[in-house]
CSV table of C-alpha atoms and ligand atoms in Angstrom, one decimal:
chain,number,residue,atom,x,y,z
A,811,MET,CA,18.5,3.4,5.4
A,812,THR,CA,21.3,2.4,7.5
A,813,PRO,CA,24.9,2.7,6.7
A,814,THR,CA,25.6,-0.9,7.2
A,815,THR,CA,22.9,-1.8,4.7
A,816,PRO,CA,24.3,-2.6,0.9
A,817,LYS,CA,23.1,-0.5,-1.5
A,818,VAL,CA,23.3,-1.2,-5.4
A,819,PRO,CA,20.7,-0.1,-7.4
A,820,LYS,CA,20.1,-0.9,-10.9
A,821,ALA,CA,21.5,1.3,-13.3
A,822,PRO,CA,19.0,2.6,-15.0
A,823,GLU,CA,19.5,0.8,-18.3
A,824,GLU,CA,19.4,-2.1,-16.7
A,825,VAL,CA,16.2,-1.9,-15.2
A,826,THR,CA,13.5,-3.9,-17.5
A,827,GLU,CA,10.7,-2.3,-18.3
A,828,GLY,CA,7.0,-3.7,-18.0
A,829,GLY,CA,4.7,-4.3,-15.1
A,830,LEU,CA,3.0,-1.2,-13.2
A,831,ALA,CA,3.1,2.4,-14.7
A,832,TRP,CA,3.9,3.3,-11.4
A,833,GLY,CA,6.3,1.7,-8.1
A,834,ARG,CA,10.0,4.4,-8.8
A,835,ARG,CA,9.5,5.8,-6.1
A,836,VAL,CA,8.3,5.2,-2.8
A,837,LEU,CA,8.1,7.1,0.5
A,838,MET,CA,8.4,4.7,3.9
A,839,CYS,CA,9.2,5.9,7.3
A,840,SER,CA,11.3,3.7,9.6
A,841,PRO,CA,10.5,1.6,12.6
A,842,GLU,CA,11.6,3.4,15.4
A,843,HIS,CA,8.7,3.7,16.8
A,844,PHE,CA,6.8,1.2,15.8
A,845,ASP,CA,5.2,-1.8,18.6
A,846,VAL,CA,1.9,-3.0,18.7
A,847,THR,CA,0.2,-0.9,21.9
A,848,TYR,CA,-3.4,-1.2,20.8
A,849,SER,CA,-5.6,-3.4,18.1
A,850,ILE,CA,-7.1,-2.0,15.3
A,851,ASN,CA,-7.4,-5.2,13.5
A,852,VAL,CA,-7.8,-9.0,14.1
A,853,TRP,CA,-4.1,-9.3,13.5
A,854,MET,CA,-3.0,-7.1,16.2
A,855,ASP,CA,-2.8,-8.2,20.0
A,856,PRO,CA,-0.9,-6.1,21.9
A,857,ASP,CA,0.6,-8.7,24.7
A,858,VAL,CA,2.5,-10.2,21.2
A,859,ARG,CA,6.2,-8.6,21.9
A,860,VAL,CA,7.7,-7.1,18.6
A,861,ASP,CA,11.0,-7.7,18.7
A,862,PHE,CA,12.7,-4.5,17.6
A,863,ASP,CA,16.2,-5.2,16.2
A,864,ARG,CA,14.3,-7.8,13.9
A,865,ALA,CA,11.6,-5.6,12.7
A,866,TRP,CA,14.8,-2.8,12.0
A,867,ARG,CA,16.5,-6.0,10.3
A,868,GLN,CA,13.2,-7.0,8.0
A,869,TRP,CA,12.9,-3.0,7.0
A,870,ASP,CA,16.3,-2.3,6.0
A,871,ASP,CA,15.9,-5.6,4.0
A,872,LEU,CA,13.0,-4.2,2.6
A,873,VAL,CA,14.4,-0.7,1.2
A,874,SER,CA,17.6,-2.5,0.0
A,875,THR,CA,15.2,-5.6,-2.1
A,876,LEU,CA,13.3,-2.4,-3.4
A,877,GLU,CA,16.4,-0.4,-4.3
A,878,THR,CA,17.8,-3.2,-6.0
A,879,ALA,CA,14.7,-3.3,-8.0
A,880,GLY,CA,15.3,-0.1,-9.1
A,881,THR,CA,13.0,1.9,-7.0
A,882,GLU,CA,13.9,4.8,-5.3
A,883,VAL,CA,12.8,4.7,-1.1
A,884,ARG,CA,11.9,8.4,0.2
A,885,THR,CA,10.9,8.9,4.2
A,886,VAL,CA,9.0,10.2,6.2
A,887,PRO,CA,11.0,10.8,10.3
A,888,ALA,CA,9.0,8.6,12.2
A,889,ALA,CA,7.2,10.1,15.0
A,890,PRO,CA,7.2,9.3,19.0
A,891,GLY,CA,3.9,8.2,20.2
A,892,LEU,CA,2.5,7.1,16.6
A,893,PRO,CA,3.5,2.7,16.1
A,894,ASP,CA,1.2,2.8,12.9
A,895,MET,CA,3.3,5.1,11.2
A,896,VAL,CA,5.4,2.8,9.7
A,897,PHE,CA,2.4,1.8,7.1
A,898,THR,CA,2.9,5.1,5.3
A,899,ALA,CA,0.3,3.5,2.6
A,900,ASN,CA,-2.4,4.7,5.1
A,901,ALA,CA,-1.1,8.5,4.8
A,902,GLY,CA,-3.2,9.6,1.6
A,903,ILE,CA,-3.6,9.1,-2.4
A,904,VAL,CA,-1.2,10.1,-4.6
A,905,ASP,CA,-2.7,11.7,-7.9
A,906,GLY,CA,1.0,13.3,-10.1
A,907,THR,CA,2.3,15.7,-7.2
A,908,THR,CA,-0.5,15.8,-5.1
A,909,VAL,CA,-1.4,14.2,-2.6
A,910,THR,CA,-5.0,14.3,-0.3
A,911,PRO,CA,-4.0,13.5,3.0
A,912,ALA,CA,-6.2,9.9,5.1
A,913,ARG,CA,-9.0,10.7,7.4
A,914,MET,CA,-8.3,8.2,9.7
A,915,SER,CA,-11.1,6.2,11.1
A,916,ARG,CA,-8.9,5.1,14.3
A,917,PRO,CA,-8.3,8.1,17.0
A,918,GLU,CA,-4.6,6.1,17.4
A,919,ARG,CA,-3.7,6.6,13.8
A,920,ALA,CA,-4.7,10.6,13.3
A,921,PRO,CA,-2.5,12.7,13.5
A,922,GLU,CA,0.1,10.4,11.5
A,923,VAL,CA,-1.7,12.4,8.8
A,924,GLU,CA,-0.5,15.9,9.8
A,925,HIS,CA,3.5,14.8,9.6
A,926,VAL,CA,3.3,13.0,6.7
A,927,GLY,CA,1.3,16.5,5.1
A,928,SER,CA,4.4,18.1,6.3
A,929,ARG,CA,6.8,15.7,4.9
A,930,PHE,CA,5.3,16.4,1.2
A,931,GLU,CA,4.6,19.6,1.5
A,932,GLU,CA,8.4,20.1,2.5
A,933,LEU,CA,8.8,18.6,-1.0
A,934,GLY,CA,7.0,20.8,-2.8
A,935,TRP,CA,3.7,18.7,-3.1
A,936,THR,CA,0.1,20.2,-3.5
A,937,VAL,CA,-1.8,18.8,-0.1
A,938,GLU,CA,-5.5,18.7,-0.7
A,939,ARG,CA,-7.6,18.6,2.1
A,940,PRO,CA,-8.8,15.2,3.7
A,941,PRO,CA,-11.8,14.1,2.3
A,942,ALA,CA,-15.3,14.5,4.4
A,943,ALA,CA,-15.3,11.1,5.8
A,944,PRO,CA,-12.8,8.0,6.4
A,945,GLN,CA,-10.1,7.1,3.5
A,946,GLU,CA,-7.5,5.4,4.9
A,947,GLY,CA,-5.0,6.2,2.0
A,948,ALA,CA,-3.6,4.4,-0.7
A,949,GLY,CA,-3.9,1.4,1.2
A,950,ASP,CA,-7.8,1.3,0.6
A,951,ALA,CA,-7.6,3.1,-2.8
A,952,VAL,CA,-5.1,1.0,-5.3
A,953,ALA,CA,-4.3,2.6,-8.8
A,954,PHE,CA,-5.5,0.8,-11.4
A,955,ALA,CA,-5.3,0.9,-15.3
A,956,GLY,CA,-5.6,5.2,-15.2
A,957,GLY,CA,-8.6,4.6,-11.9
A,958,LEU,CA,-8.9,3.5,-8.5
A,959,VAL,CA,-10.0,0.1,-6.9
A,960,ALA,CA,-10.9,0.9,-3.5
A,961,GLY,CA,-12.0,-0.7,-0.2
A,962,TYR,CA,-15.1,0.5,2.1
A,963,GLY,CA,-16.9,-0.6,5.2
A,964,ARG,CA,-13.9,-1.5,7.2
A,965,ARG,CA,-11.4,1.4,7.8
A,966,SER,CA,-12.9,4.0,4.5
A,967,SER,CA,-16.8,4.9,4.0
A,968,ALA,CA,-18.1,4.7,0.5
A,969,SER,CA,-18.9,8.8,0.6
A,970,ALA,CA,-15.7,9.2,0.4
A,971,TYR,CA,-15.2,8.0,-2.7
A,972,ASP,CA,-18.2,9.6,-3.6
A,973,ASP,CA,-16.9,13.0,-2.8
A,974,LEU,CA,-13.3,11.9,-4.3
A,975,ARG,CA,-14.7,11.4,-8.0
A,976,THR,CA,-16.7,14.8,-8.0
A,977,ARG,CA,-13.7,16.4,-6.7
A,978,ASN,CA,-10.7,14.9,-8.8
A,979,GLY,CA,-12.6,13.1,-11.5
A,980,TRP,CA,-11.5,9.7,-10.5
A,981,THR,CA,-12.7,6.6,-11.5
A,982,VAL,CA,-12.9,4.6,-8.9
A,983,THR,CA,-14.0,1.2,-8.3
A,984,ALA,CA,-15.5,0.9,-4.9
A,985,LEU,CA,-15.4,-2.3,-2.9
A,986,GLU,CA,-17.0,-3.1,0.5
A,987,LEU,CA,-14.6,-5.1,2.1
A,988,PRO,CA,-16.7,-8.6,4.1
A,989,ASP,CA,-13.5,-10.5,5.6
A,990,PRO,CA,-12.1,-8.5,8.6
A,991,ARG,CA,-8.7,-10.0,7.6
A,992,TYR,CA,-8.6,-7.8,4.6
A,993,TYR,CA,-9.5,-5.0,6.4
A,994,HIS,CA,-8.0,-2.6,3.6
A,995,VAL,CA,-8.3,-3.2,-0.1
A,996,ASP,CA,-4.0,-4.0,-0.4
A,997,LEU,CA,-4.3,-7.0,1.2
A,998,GLY,CA,-6.6,-8.4,-1.2
A,999,PHE,CA,-6.1,-6.8,-4.8
A,1000,CYS,CA,-2.1,-6.3,-5.8
A,1001,PRO,CA,-1.8,-4.6,-10.1
A,1002,LEU,CA,1.0,-6.8,-11.5
A,1003,ASP,CA,0.5,-4.3,-14.5
A,1004,GLU,CA,-2.4,-2.5,-16.6
A,1005,ARG,CA,-4.4,-5.6,-17.2
A,1006,THR,CA,-2.8,-8.4,-14.4
A,1007,ALA,CA,-3.8,-8.3,-10.7
A,1008,MET,CA,-3.3,-10.6,-7.4
A,1009,VAL,CA,-6.9,-11.2,-6.2
A,1010,VAL,CA,-7.7,-12.4,-2.8
A,1011,PRO,CA,-11.9,-14.0,-4.0
A,1012,GLU,CA,-13.0,-14.4,-0.1
A,1013,ALA,CA,-11.9,-10.3,0.8
A,1014,PHE,CA,-14.6,-9.0,-1.4
A,1015,ASN,CA,-18.9,-10.1,-1.3
A,1016,ALA,CA,-19.9,-11.3,-5.2
A,1017,THR,CA,-20.5,-8.1,-6.2
A,1018,GLY,CA,-17.3,-7.3,-5.8
A,1019,ARG,CA,-15.7,-10.4,-6.9
A,1020,ALA,CA,-17.6,-8.9,-10.2
A,1021,ALA,CA,-17.0,-5.9,-10.6
A,1022,LEU,CA,-13.1,-7.0,-10.6
A,1023,ALA,CA,-13.3,-9.7,-13.4
A,1024,GLU,CA,-14.6,-6.6,-15.3
A,1025,ILE,CA,-11.7,-4.6,-14.7
A,1026,VAL,CA,-8.7,-7.6,-14.2
A,1027,GLU,CA,-8.1,-8.9,-17.8
A,1028,ASP,CA,-6.1,-11.6,-16.0
A,1029,PRO,CA,-6.6,-12.4,-13.0
A,1030,VAL,CA,-3.4,-14.0,-10.6
A,1031,VAL,CA,-6.1,-15.7,-7.5
A,1032,LEU,CA,-4.4,-16.7,-4.4
A,1033,THR,CA,-5.3,-19.5,-2.2
A,1034,PRO,CA,-6.6,-18.6,1.4
A,1035,ASP,CA,-3.0,-19.5,2.8
A,1036,GLU,CA,-1.4,-17.5,0.1
A,1037,ALA,CA,-4.1,-14.9,0.7
A,1038,ALA,CA,-3.7,-15.1,4.8
A,1039,ALA,CA,0.1,-14.9,4.3
A,1040,PHE,CA,-0.3,-11.6,3.1
A,1041,CYS,CA,1.1,-12.6,-1.2
A,1042,ALA,CA,-0.9,-9.7,-2.1
A,1043,ASN,CA,0.5,-6.8,0.1
A,1044,ALA,CA,3.6,-6.5,-2.9
A,1045,VAL,CA,5.4,-3.9,-4.4
A,1046,VAL,CA,5.5,-4.3,-7.5
A,1047,SER,CA,8.7,-2.7,-8.4
A,1048,GLY,CA,9.3,-3.6,-12.7
A,1049,GLN,CA,8.5,-7.2,-13.2
A,1050,THR,CA,10.0,-7.2,-9.8
A,1051,VAL,CA,7.4,-8.4,-7.3
A,1052,VAL,CA,8.4,-7.1,-3.3
A,1053,MET,CA,6.3,-9.9,-1.0
A,1054,PRO,CA,6.4,-11.0,2.6
A,1055,HIS,CA,6.0,-14.7,1.4
A,1056,CYS,CA,5.2,-16.7,-1.6
A,1057,SER,CA,4.1,-20.1,-2.3
A,1058,PRO,CA,6.0,-22.3,-5.2
A,1059,ARG,CA,2.3,-22.2,-7.2
A,1060,LEU,CA,2.1,-18.7,-6.9
A,1061,GLY,CA,6.2,-18.4,-8.0
A,1062,ARG,CA,5.3,-20.4,-11.0
A,1063,GLU,CA,1.5,-18.3,-11.5
A,1064,LEU,CA,4.0,-15.0,-11.1
A,1065,GLU,CA,7.2,-16.1,-13.2
A,1066,ARG,CA,4.8,-17.5,-16.5
A,1067,ARG,CA,3.5,-14.1,-16.8
A,1068,GLY,CA,7.1,-12.7,-16.4
A,1069,PHE,CA,7.7,-11.0,-13.0
A,1070,GLU,CA,10.1,-12.3,-10.4
A,1071,PRO,CA,8.7,-12.7,-7.1
A,1072,ALA,CA,11.2,-11.1,-4.4
A,1073,VAL,CA,10.8,-12.3,-0.9
A,1074,CYS,CA,11.0,-9.9,2.6
A,1075,ASP,CA,10.0,-11.3,6.0
A,1076,VAL,CA,8.3,-8.5,7.7
A,1077,SER,CA,6.8,-10.4,9.8
A,1078,GLU,CA,7.4,-8.6,12.9
A,1079,PHE,CA,5.8,-5.8,10.8
A,1080,GLY,CA,2.9,-8.8,10.3
A,1081,LYS,CA,2.3,-8.6,14.3
A,1082,ALA,CA,0.5,-5.0,13.4
A,1083,GLY,CA,-1.3,-6.3,10.2
A,1084,GLY,CA,0.3,-5.2,7.9
A,1085,GLY,CA,2.6,-6.4,4.3
A,1086,CYS,CA,5.3,-4.8,2.2
A,1087,ARG,CA,2.7,-3.1,0.3
A,1088,CYS,CA,1.6,-1.3,3.8
A,1089,LEU,CA,4.8,-0.3,4.8
A,1090,THR,CA,5.7,2.3,1.2
A,1091,LEU,CA,3.8,5.0,-0.3
A,1092,ALA,CA,4.4,4.6,-3.9
A,1093,LEU,CA,4.5,8.5,-5.1
A,1094,ASP,CA,4.9,8.4,-9.2
A,1095,VAL,CA,1.1,7.4,-9.5
A,1096,GLU,CA,-1.0,9.6,-11.9
A,1097,LEU,CA,-4.2,8.8,-12.4
A,1098,ASP,CA,-6.9,9.2,-15.1
A,1099,ARG,CA,-9.0,12.2,-14.5
A,1100,ALA,CA,-12.6,13.4,-16.3
A,1101,ALA,CA,-13.4,17.1,-16.1
A,1102,ALA,CA,-14.4,17.7,-12.7
A,1103,PRO,CA,-16.9,18.8,-12.1
A,1104,SER,CA,-16.3,20.2,-8.8
A,1105,THR,CA,-13.2,22.6,-10.0
A,1106,VAL,CA,-15.0,24.0,-14.1
A,1107,GLY,CA,-15.2,27.6,-13.7
A,1108,VAL,CA,-13.3,28.3,-10.7
A,1109,GLU,CA,-10.6,29.7,-11.1
A,1110,GLY,CA,-7.7,30.4,-8.2
B,1442,LIG,N1,-1.9,-1.8,12.2
B,1442,LIG,C1,-2.3,-0.6,11.1
B,1442,LIG,C2,-3.8,-0.3,11.1
B,1442,LIG,O1,-4.2,-1.3,11.4
B,1442,LIG,C3,-2.0,-1.4,9.5
B,1442,LIG,C4,-1.7,-1.1,8.2
B,1442,LIG,C5,-1.7,-1.9,7.5
B,1442,LIG,N2,-2.3,-1.1,6.0
B,1442,LIG,C6,-2.6,-1.1,5.1
B,1442,LIG,N3,-2.1,-1.0,4.0
B,1442,LIG,N4,-3.0,-2.5,4.9
B,1442,LIG,O2,-3.9,0.7,10.5
């Protein structure tokens, strides 16, 4: 996004089809006000200094890697005093041109939602009301096979998903997150296509692992080291998997399924407990909707 970043997006005909039906358009927020000034997850230590120049370089590199892979990057202006606003994945849940804003569980992040909501309005989107209970956006509700794989128990609450199911008719597989290191579901689960996903077993309990085994035909199971390096926090753009780290083993697993890993070092953002995926919000997600009972018979 800076003039120094060479941008060579692939022409549409060069972009190999496959992978997910979404991930070709994302919303990001520059690290202008990024910092670690408080601790709301186990990775954050306000005594650790952020290298701001490095954070900018890493963010620019992520943008150009995504663009080269064929993903269009849109931005929301960063706001002072909101050091975690770079993590746009938490802003809301996208379905078509409707966004359901997050209800942030931590007061430090609550004001972000207003800023992102205004940006969506500017883009002509419909901005719904947030769920009544905490729910931290797509970071805790990842689109998979027409529905959502969602996390609760750390930042989002299970009842938020009841609300969203009722309102929208979405299929939500809500999974408890027992491990404080994997406090958002996008640190433990990453869809690669309709039947394949990277999965971090320790991010879920036995019930959650069984639920995932039901819906993911071909799981790529991460080792504890890969999980802790946030390998699952990846952005999938066609066949390209843009990830903060990739072991040779995982690289082979991805390649043998036709995917191509592209590593982007986002270690400065790792100090806040985030990786590549957290820094993006997919704007081209379409979810399946059963008849939503709350809207039946209501004409607006
Ligand atoms: N410091 C941020 C927080 O704790 C990091 C958010 C990471 N986002 C994500 N989707 N996993 O809220």
